[in-house]
């Protein structure tokens, strides 16, 4: 229905190039606000994080944004549109870091949003929709055992049991949020139903774009994750005196699982029906001694998929395989437990289409790709049409001081947000809050 508007050419007279230097200076300046001696660390709920936000709020104000905190302590800068009755277009990400993290993960999305606002101002463009730039509270895993705190609040998925989570010194998440300016007893106030579309620019945190020489990744969906614990119990017999046929060796069964996880993962990947990846990241054996047959083996396996039904299929396959591996090794399968399951969040097909058109206009090379990592966009996709853009990460590194994205890639991402925002703003399909349209992968491939 919006095919025509997504193809609409904008006036060629407008200079659409980003002030790459301005964006870069901001990224480097925010990076200087770090725990000394531990670059680059700005953990949520610390005074360093508040210091970073104060700097950011000043930048927002300088760009003419009205800055506020919602009751979930998300920091929001708002530019009024030509029609204040329209739902808002949001650009967001996060300014908190992991310990000894980088200068791009999260910050690029927020600062590129700010740069989009400055580009609009520089060109005298007032969009129809109000535009909001959001710094979500606590996207990275926090000391309270939860990530994406602010985007959960905005999407209505931050519940009371989560607010009671405690850190090592016994402070509740609710109390920590209140220190950041939230009103935990009035969280419903943070919940939004007035968002026309959500865009997030993020570093890829992988090697696909860099290795392919591709400018930008257009995210088709954010994976769901299933984590499964499997435990085998056997007998701790002497390694020198117990013949093979009498052993109850749990590591034999566990190693069957490790290789099966890889084999199943590869078989899903070749189906070419969406992203799937699987890993055995934990393996504990007891007694873990060179002269003793392993009596107990515990594995934690995870599968990540764009397609939710694959996660249950994967779980079922592991269930059957772990039973047969136990039988073959003459051990017990003493536990098989789904530890956690999160659903995939598909990106919106119409927003994705505007990103495709905008990238073509800017002559940026693109690749459709899934996000194998979680992001605030996964929560925003629950309440609004949402999509993400990735830019290359050098050597795929992230969550470390070496994390790096070239200035040109950062400005490509900001330019793409700007172009896509103008297209979405001009598309009558976004005049109301619409339900997300799934199936972004099918649109261009
Ligand atoms: Zn991030």
Short mmCIF file of C-alpha atoms and ligand atoms in Angstrom, two decimals:
data_model
loop_
_atom_site.label_atom_id
_atom_site.label_comp_id
_atom_site.label_asym_id
_atom_site.label_seq_id
_atom_site.Cartn_x
_atom_site.Cartn_y
_atom_site.Cartn_z
CA UNK A 1 0.00 0.00 0.00
CA UNK A 2 2.90 2.32 0.62
CA UNK A 3 4.94 1.02 -2.27
CA UNK A 4 4.63 4.31 -4.15
CA UNK A 5 5.63 6.50 -1.27
CA UNK A 6 8.65 4.33 -0.50
CA UNK A 7 9.80 4.85 -4.08
CA UNK A 8 9.08 8.58 -4.01
CA UNK A 9 12.08 10.68 -4.96
CA UNK A 10 12.87 13.53 -2.64
CA UNK A 11 14.02 16.88 -4.03
CA UNK A 12 17.57 16.38 -5.30
CA UNK A 13 18.52 19.91 -4.29
CA UNK A 14 18.75 19.01 -0.61
CA UNK A 15 22.25 18.25 0.54
CA UNK A 16 21.87 15.07 2.54
CA UNK A 17 25.41 14.48 3.64
CA UNK A 18 26.03 14.10 7.34
CA UNK A 19 28.40 16.33 9.25
CA UNK A 20 30.65 13.33 9.85
CA UNK A 21 33.11 15.31 11.90
CA UNK A 22 30.43 16.60 14.27
CA UNK A 23 29.14 13.08 14.90
CA UNK A 24 32.67 11.75 15.40
CA UNK A 25 33.59 14.52 17.87
CA UNK A 26 30.49 13.64 19.91
CA UNK A 27 31.37 9.94 19.97
CA UNK A 28 34.90 10.67 21.14
CA UNK A 29 33.71 13.25 23.69
CA UNK A 30 31.18 10.87 25.28
CA UNK A 31 33.94 8.23 25.38
CA UNK A 32 36.03 10.49 27.63
CA UNK A 33 33.33 10.19 30.32
CA UNK A 34 34.59 6.87 31.70
CA UNK A 35 35.78 5.36 34.95
CA UNK A 36 39.42 6.44 35.06
CA UNK A 37 41.87 3.61 34.47
CA UNK A 38 39.13 1.39 33.03
CA UNK A 39 38.20 2.70 29.60
CA UNK A 40 35.47 2.66 28.45
CA UNK A 41 33.19 2.13 31.41
CA UNK A 42 29.97 3.97 32.09
CA UNK A 43 27.86 1.43 33.93
CA UNK A 44 24.18 2.10 34.37
CA UNK A 45 23.18 3.20 37.90
CA UNK A 46 26.58 4.82 38.60
CA UNK A 47 27.44 8.49 38.92
CA UNK A 48 29.55 8.10 35.77
CA UNK A 49 26.44 7.11 33.84
CA UNK A 50 24.60 10.15 35.21
CA UNK A 51 27.56 12.33 34.20
CA UNK A 52 27.33 10.94 30.65
CA UNK A 53 23.61 11.61 30.55
CA UNK A 54 24.12 15.18 31.77
CA UNK A 55 26.52 15.74 28.86
CA UNK A 56 24.03 14.13 26.50
CA UNK A 57 21.12 16.21 27.82
CA UNK A 58 23.13 19.37 27.12
CA UNK A 59 23.79 18.21 23.56
CA UNK A 60 20.09 17.43 23.11
CA UNK A 61 19.15 20.90 24.40
CA UNK A 62 21.69 22.61 22.15
CA UNK A 63 20.03 20.87 19.19
CA UNK A 64 16.69 22.36 20.27
CA UNK A 65 15.22 19.16 21.74
CA UNK A 66 12.93 19.28 24.77
CA UNK A 67 14.55 16.83 27.20
CA UNK A 68 12.65 14.73 29.72
CA UNK A 69 12.92 11.51 31.72
CA UNK A 70 9.97 9.15 31.55
CA UNK A 71 8.91 7.17 34.63
CA UNK A 72 11.24 4.34 33.56
CA UNK A 73 14.19 6.82 33.53
CA UNK A 74 14.55 6.70 29.77
CA UNK A 75 16.01 10.03 28.64
CA UNK A 76 14.04 11.43 25.72
CA UNK A 77 14.70 14.47 23.53
CA UNK A 78 11.66 15.58 21.53
CA UNK A 79 11.36 17.74 18.43
CA UNK A 80 7.85 18.89 17.75
CA UNK A 81 6.50 18.05 14.29
CA UNK A 82 4.19 20.06 12.02
CA UNK A 83 1.22 18.05 13.26
CA UNK A 84 1.39 17.52 17.04
CA UNK A 85 -1.52 15.09 16.88
CA UNK A 86 0.59 12.52 15.00
CA UNK A 87 2.33 9.62 16.74
CA UNK A 88 6.09 10.03 17.19
CA UNK A 89 8.95 8.60 15.16
CA UNK A 90 11.60 7.32 17.57
CA UNK A 91 15.33 6.83 17.11
CA UNK A 92 17.04 5.22 20.06
CA UNK A 93 19.74 3.12 21.66
CA UNK A 94 21.68 3.31 24.93
CA UNK A 95 24.52 5.24 26.57
CA UNK A 96 25.47 2.64 29.21
CA UNK A 97 28.40 0.28 28.65
CA UNK A 98 29.62 -3.09 29.85
CA UNK A 99 32.68 -2.97 32.16
CA UNK A 100 35.73 -2.11 30.01
CA UNK A 101 33.52 -1.70 26.97
CA UNK A 102 33.79 0.45 23.88
CA UNK A 103 32.81 3.85 22.57
CA UNK A 104 30.31 2.80 19.91
CA UNK A 105 27.95 0.08 21.17
CA UNK A 106 24.79 2.01 22.02
CA UNK A 107 26.34 5.49 21.89
CA UNK A 108 26.38 5.48 18.08
CA UNK A 109 22.62 4.92 17.95
CA UNK A 110 21.85 7.77 20.33
CA UNK A 111 24.34 10.23 18.84
CA UNK A 112 23.37 9.40 15.25
CA UNK A 113 19.77 10.20 16.29
CA UNK A 114 20.99 13.53 17.62
CA UNK A 115 22.85 14.13 14.35
CA UNK A 116 19.63 13.45 12.42
CA UNK A 117 17.93 16.20 14.46
CA UNK A 118 20.77 18.62 13.70
CA UNK A 119 20.57 17.72 9.99
CA UNK A 120 16.85 18.51 10.03
CA UNK A 121 17.53 21.85 11.76
CA UNK A 122 20.42 22.73 9.43
CA UNK A 123 18.17 22.18 6.42
CA UNK A 124 15.12 23.88 7.91
CA UNK A 125 13.08 20.69 7.66
CA UNK A 126 10.21 20.25 10.12
CA UNK A 127 8.77 16.72 9.73
CA UNK A 128 5.06 16.01 10.02
CA UNK A 129 5.62 13.66 12.95
CA UNK A 130 7.20 14.58 16.25
CA UNK A 131 10.68 13.04 16.43
CA UNK A 132 12.09 11.62 19.66
CA UNK A 133 15.66 10.54 20.40
CA UNK A 134 15.79 8.01 23.23
CA UNK A 135 18.61 6.95 25.52
CA UNK A 136 17.14 3.77 27.02
CA UNK A 137 18.01 2.98 30.62
CA UNK A 138 20.34 0.04 31.25
CA UNK A 139 20.45 -1.92 27.98
CA UNK A 140 23.54 -3.89 28.98
CA UNK A 141 23.22 -6.71 31.52
CA UNK A 142 23.11 -4.98 34.91
CA UNK A 143 24.13 -5.94 38.44
CA UNK A 144 20.42 -6.60 39.05
CA UNK A 145 20.37 -9.51 36.59
CA UNK A 146 18.38 -7.73 33.91
CA UNK A 147 19.15 -6.01 30.61
CA UNK A 148 17.07 -3.68 28.38
CA UNK A 149 15.44 -2.19 31.48
CA UNK A 150 14.21 1.04 29.88
CA UNK A 151 12.90 -0.54 26.69
CA UNK A 152 11.11 -3.18 28.76
CA UNK A 153 9.46 -0.34 30.70
CA UNK A 154 8.46 1.49 27.50
CA UNK A 155 6.94 -1.68 26.05
CA UNK A 156 5.14 -2.60 29.28
CA UNK A 157 7.28 -5.68 29.89
CA UNK A 158 9.06 -4.61 33.10
CA UNK A 159 7.06 -6.41 35.77
CA UNK A 160 6.95 -6.28 39.57
CA UNK A 161 9.08 -9.41 40.19
CA UNK A 162 11.81 -7.84 38.03
CA UNK A 163 11.64 -4.61 40.05
CA UNK A 164 12.44 -6.70 43.13
CA UNK A 165 15.65 -8.13 41.64
CA UNK A 166 18.59 -7.23 43.88
CA UNK A 167 22.25 -6.50 43.30
CA UNK A 168 25.07 -8.01 45.41
CA UNK A 169 24.60 -5.38 48.13
CA UNK A 170 20.86 -5.97 48.37
CA UNK A 171 19.55 -2.88 46.58
CA UNK A 172 16.42 -3.57 44.53
CA UNK A 173 16.18 -2.68 40.87
CA UNK A 174 13.27 -0.38 41.75
CA UNK A 175 15.47 1.56 44.18
CA UNK A 176 18.30 1.77 41.66
CA UNK A 177 15.92 3.02 38.98
CA UNK A 178 14.57 5.64 41.38
CA UNK A 179 18.15 6.87 41.90
CA UNK A 180 18.29 7.41 38.11
CA UNK A 181 15.11 9.49 38.21
CA UNK A 182 12.51 6.79 37.54
CA UNK A 183 9.18 6.45 39.33
CA UNK A 184 8.91 2.67 39.75
CA UNK A 185 5.41 2.93 41.28
CA UNK A 186 4.19 4.78 38.17
CA UNK A 187 5.86 2.66 35.47
CA UNK A 188 2.64 2.52 33.46
CA UNK A 189 3.42 6.13 32.59
CA UNK A 190 6.46 4.99 30.61
CA UNK A 191 4.42 2.58 28.51
CA UNK A 192 3.87 3.98 25.02
CA UNK A 193 1.10 3.52 22.52
CA UNK A 194 1.86 6.62 20.43
CA UNK A 195 4.85 5.48 18.38
CA UNK A 196 4.53 5.44 14.59
CA UNK A 197 7.91 3.75 14.02
CA UNK A 198 11.17 2.97 15.79
CA UNK A 199 14.66 2.99 14.24
CA UNK A 200 17.94 1.92 15.83
CA UNK A 201 21.45 2.20 14.44
CA UNK A 202 23.98 -0.13 16.07
CA UNK A 203 27.42 -1.54 15.43
CA UNK A 204 27.25 -5.06 14.02
CA UNK A 205 29.38 -6.72 16.75
CA UNK A 206 30.30 -9.36 14.17
CA UNK A 207 32.40 -9.73 11.01
CA UNK A 208 29.82 -10.22 8.27
CA UNK A 209 29.73 -6.63 6.96
CA UNK A 210 33.47 -6.06 7.19
CA UNK A 211 34.35 -9.36 5.51
CA UNK A 212 31.87 -8.72 2.71
CA UNK A 213 32.93 -5.10 2.19
CA UNK A 214 29.29 -4.11 2.78
CA UNK A 215 28.36 -0.60 3.95
CA UNK A 216 25.28 -1.35 6.05
CA UNK A 217 23.28 -4.31 7.35
CA UNK A 218 19.49 -4.06 7.25
CA UNK A 219 18.23 -6.16 10.11
CA UNK A 220 15.37 -8.51 9.27
CA UNK A 221 14.78 -9.69 12.81
CA UNK A 222 16.32 -10.08 16.24
CA UNK A 223 16.81 -13.68 17.25
CA UNK A 224 14.92 -15.50 19.96
CA UNK A 225 17.11 -17.50 22.34
CA UNK A 226 16.51 -20.92 23.93
CA UNK A 227 18.94 -22.04 26.67
CA UNK A 228 18.86 -25.69 27.66
CA UNK A 229 20.61 -27.43 30.53
CA UNK A 230 21.46 -31.13 30.13
CA UNK A 231 23.03 -33.26 32.84
CA UNK A 232 24.33 -36.83 32.71
CA UNK A 233 25.14 -38.97 35.76
CA UNK A 234 27.42 -42.04 35.64
CA UNK A 235 30.16 -43.47 37.86
CA UNK A 236 33.59 -42.14 38.96
CA UNK A 237 35.62 -45.28 38.26
CA UNK A 238 39.37 -45.67 38.17
CA UNK A 239 40.75 -44.72 34.76
CA UNK A 240 43.48 -47.37 34.89
CA UNK A 241 41.54 -50.40 36.05
CA UNK A 242 38.01 -50.05 34.61
CA UNK A 243 37.62 -51.59 31.14
CA UNK A 244 35.62 -49.65 28.53
CA UNK A 245 32.65 -51.96 28.54
CA UNK A 246 32.14 -51.48 32.31
CA UNK A 247 32.43 -47.70 32.31
CA UNK A 248 29.60 -45.24 32.88
CA UNK A 249 31.40 -42.29 31.32
CA UNK A 250 29.21 -39.15 31.17
CA UNK A 251 31.66 -37.20 29.01
CA UNK A 252 31.10 -39.68 26.19
CA UNK A 253 27.41 -38.77 26.22
CA UNK A 254 28.15 -35.06 26.64
CA UNK A 255 30.55 -35.02 23.69
CA UNK A 256 27.82 -36.54 21.51
CA UNK A 257 25.70 -33.51 22.40
CA UNK A 258 28.49 -31.01 21.65
CA UNK A 259 29.00 -32.37 18.13
CA UNK A 260 25.25 -32.80 17.56
CA UNK A 261 24.58 -29.15 18.44
CA UNK A 262 27.02 -28.10 15.74
CA UNK A 263 25.60 -30.60 13.23
CA UNK A 264 21.97 -29.58 13.86
CA UNK A 265 22.93 -25.90 13.70
CA UNK A 266 24.59 -26.34 10.32
CA UNK A 267 21.63 -28.32 8.98
CA UNK A 268 19.23 -25.50 9.92
CA UNK A 269 21.50 -22.86 8.42
CA UNK A 270 21.50 -24.50 4.97
CA UNK A 271 17.69 -24.41 4.88
CA UNK A 272 18.06 -20.68 4.14
CA UNK A 273 14.81 -19.80 5.87
CA UNK A 274 16.23 -17.39 8.39
CA UNK A 275 19.16 -17.14 10.74
CA UNK A 276 20.01 -19.95 13.14
CA UNK A 277 23.08 -20.45 15.30
CA UNK A 278 23.74 -22.84 18.18
CA UNK A 279 26.50 -23.17 20.76
CA UNK A 280 27.50 -25.37 23.68
CA UNK A 281 29.04 -22.69 25.88
CA UNK A 282 29.13 -24.50 29.25
CA UNK A 283 30.52 -27.93 30.03
CA UNK A 284 31.33 -28.96 33.60
CA UNK A 285 32.55 -32.42 34.47
CA UNK A 286 33.16 -34.04 37.83
CA UNK A 287 35.42 -34.98 39.36
CA UNK A 288 37.50 -33.51 36.50
CA UNK A 289 40.60 -35.50 37.35
CA UNK A 290 42.94 -37.12 34.82
CA UNK A 291 42.74 -40.58 36.36
CA UNK A 292 38.98 -40.75 37.00
CA UNK A 293 36.12 -41.52 34.62
CA UNK A 294 33.80 -38.46 34.60
CA UNK A 295 30.81 -39.29 36.81
CA UNK A 296 28.82 -36.18 36.08
CA UNK A 297 28.64 -33.90 33.06
CA UNK A 298 26.52 -30.77 32.77
CA UNK A 299 26.10 -28.78 29.56
CA UNK A 300 24.30 -25.56 28.78
CA UNK A 301 23.37 -25.30 25.12
CA UNK A 302 21.80 -22.32 23.41
CA UNK A 303 20.06 -21.94 20.10
CA UNK A 304 19.32 -18.54 18.53
CA UNK A 305 16.80 -18.25 15.72
CA UNK A 306 14.78 -15.74 13.77
CA UNK A 307 12.14 -18.43 13.45
CA UNK A 308 10.51 -19.22 16.81
CA UNK A 309 9.35 -22.69 15.77
CA UNK A 310 12.97 -23.69 15.14
CA UNK A 311 13.75 -23.12 18.80
CA UNK A 312 11.17 -25.68 19.88
CA UNK A 313 12.25 -28.05 17.09
CA UNK A 314 15.87 -27.68 18.25
CA UNK A 315 14.84 -28.33 21.87
CA UNK A 316 12.90 -31.45 20.84
CA UNK A 317 15.85 -32.79 18.82
CA UNK A 318 18.20 -32.30 21.76
CA UNK A 319 15.72 -34.03 24.04
CA UNK A 320 15.70 -37.13 21.83
CA UNK A 321 19.46 -37.05 21.19
CA UNK A 322 20.37 -36.71 24.86
CA UNK A 323 18.21 -39.73 25.71
CA UNK A 324 19.88 -41.88 23.07
CA UNK A 325 23.39 -40.58 23.96
CA UNK A 326 22.78 -41.50 27.61
CA UNK A 327 21.64 -44.97 26.64
CA UNK A 328 24.61 -45.58 24.35
CA UNK A 329 27.08 -44.47 27.06
CA UNK A 330 25.30 -46.45 29.79
CA UNK A 331 24.66 -43.32 31.90
CA UNK A 332 21.55 -41.57 33.25
CA UNK A 333 20.23 -38.40 31.71
CA UNK A 334 19.55 -36.83 35.10
CA UNK A 335 18.33 -33.40 33.89
CA UNK A 336 16.95 -31.81 30.76
CA UNK A 337 15.64 -28.33 31.41
CA UNK A 338 14.71 -25.31 29.31
CA UNK A 339 16.39 -22.57 31.39
CA UNK A 340 15.09 -19.63 29.38
CA UNK A 341 13.26 -18.89 26.18
CA UNK A 342 12.80 -15.52 24.50
CA UNK A 343 10.80 -15.11 21.33
CA UNK A 344 12.31 -13.68 18.14
CA UNK A 345 11.38 -10.10 17.23
CA UNK A 346 10.92 -9.67 13.49
CA UNK A 347 11.62 -6.22 12.06
CA UNK A 348 8.76 -4.39 10.36
CA UNK A 349 8.54 -5.01 6.61
CA UNK A 350 7.48 -1.45 5.71
CA UNK A 351 10.20 0.24 7.76
CA UNK A 352 12.69 -2.20 6.24
CA UNK A 353 11.48 -1.27 2.75
CA UNK A 354 12.09 2.42 3.44
CA UNK A 355 15.60 1.57 4.63
CA UNK A 356 16.23 -0.35 1.40
CA UNK A 357 15.06 2.64 -0.69
CA UNK A 358 17.07 5.09 1.41
CA UNK A 359 20.25 3.01 1.08
CA UNK A 360 19.77 2.86 -2.69
CA UNK A 361 19.39 6.65 -2.80
CA UNK A 362 22.63 7.02 -0.84
CA UNK A 363 24.35 4.37 -3.00
CA UNK A 364 25.24 2.32 0.06
CA UNK A 365 25.72 -1.41 -0.38
CA UNK A 366 23.43 -3.43 1.87
CA UNK A 367 22.99 -6.93 3.22
CA UNK A 368 19.84 -8.28 4.86
CA UNK A 369 20.85 -9.91 8.11
CA UNK A 370 19.48 -11.07 11.42
CA UNK A 371 20.69 -9.70 14.70
CA UNK A 372 22.19 -12.55 16.70
CA UNK A 373 22.44 -10.29 19.76
CA UNK A 374 19.62 -8.74 21.78
CA UNK A 375 18.84 -5.01 21.53
CA UNK A 376 16.31 -2.45 22.77
CA UNK A 377 14.69 -2.78 19.33
CA UNK A 378 13.52 -6.29 20.26
CA UNK A 379 11.28 -4.76 22.94
CA UNK A 380 10.24 -1.78 20.83
CA UNK A 381 9.16 -4.22 18.10
CA UNK A 382 6.48 -5.43 20.51
CA UNK A 383 4.71 -2.05 20.48
CA UNK A 384 5.65 -0.35 17.20
CA UNK A 385 6.91 -1.05 13.68
CA UNK A 386 10.66 -1.29 14.34
CA UNK A 387 13.81 -1.89 12.33
CA UNK A 388 17.55 -1.76 12.86
CA UNK A 389 20.60 -0.78 10.84
CA UNK A 390 24.07 -2.24 11.45
CA UNK A 391 27.39 -0.69 10.49
CA UNK A 392 30.69 -2.62 10.36
CA UNK A 393 32.68 -3.42 13.50
CA UNK A 394 36.44 -3.71 12.96
CA UNK A 395 37.45 -7.38 13.39
CA UNK A 396 33.95 -7.96 14.74
CA UNK A 397 35.13 -6.79 18.16
CA UNK A 398 32.73 -5.30 20.70
CA UNK A 399 32.29 -4.98 24.47
CA UNK A 400 36.02 -4.21 24.71
CA UNK A 401 38.17 -1.08 24.48
CA UNK A 402 39.30 -2.12 20.97
CA UNK A 403 35.73 -1.81 19.68
CA UNK A 404 35.94 0.39 16.57
CA UNK A 405 33.76 1.60 13.74
CA UNK A 406 35.29 3.97 11.17
CA UNK A 407 34.00 7.55 11.05
CA UNK A 408 32.75 7.02 7.49
CA UNK A 409 30.71 4.00 8.57
CA UNK A 410 29.24 5.97 11.48
CA UNK A 411 28.22 8.79 9.14
CA UNK A 412 26.82 6.32 6.59
CA UNK A 413 24.57 4.98 9.33
CA UNK A 414 23.41 8.44 10.37
CA UNK A 415 22.75 9.41 6.74
CA UNK A 416 20.67 6.28 6.29
CA UNK A 417 18.62 7.04 9.41
CA UNK A 418 18.02 10.56 8.10
CA UNK A 419 16.91 9.41 4.65
CA UNK A 420 14.71 6.65 6.02
CA UNK A 421 13.15 8.99 8.57
CA UNK A 422 12.14 11.44 5.83
CA UNK A 423 10.61 8.60 3.82
CA UNK A 424 8.68 7.23 6.77
CA UNK A 425 7.53 10.73 7.67
CA UNK A 426 6.16 11.18 4.13
CA UNK A 427 4.43 7.78 4.11
CA UNK A 428 0.73 8.05 4.99
CA UNK A 429 0.83 4.48 6.33
CA UNK A 430 2.63 5.90 9.39
CA UNK A 431 0.07 8.61 10.23
CA UNK A 432 -1.44 6.27 12.78
CA UNK A 433 0.03 3.77 15.17
CA UNK A 434 0.05 0.61 13.13
CA UNK A 435 0.67 -2.94 14.19
CA UNK A 436 4.10 -4.14 13.17
CA UNK A 437 4.15 -5.99 9.84
CA UNK A 438 6.37 -9.03 10.00
CA UNK A 439 8.30 -10.74 7.25
CA UNK A 440 11.02 -8.21 6.49
CA UNK A 441 13.23 -11.00 5.17
CA UNK A 442 10.72 -11.79 2.44
CA UNK A 443 10.59 -8.23 1.17
CA UNK A 444 13.92 -7.97 -0.57
CA UNK A 445 15.37 -11.44 -0.78
ZN1 LIG B 1 24.18 -2.10 22.40
#
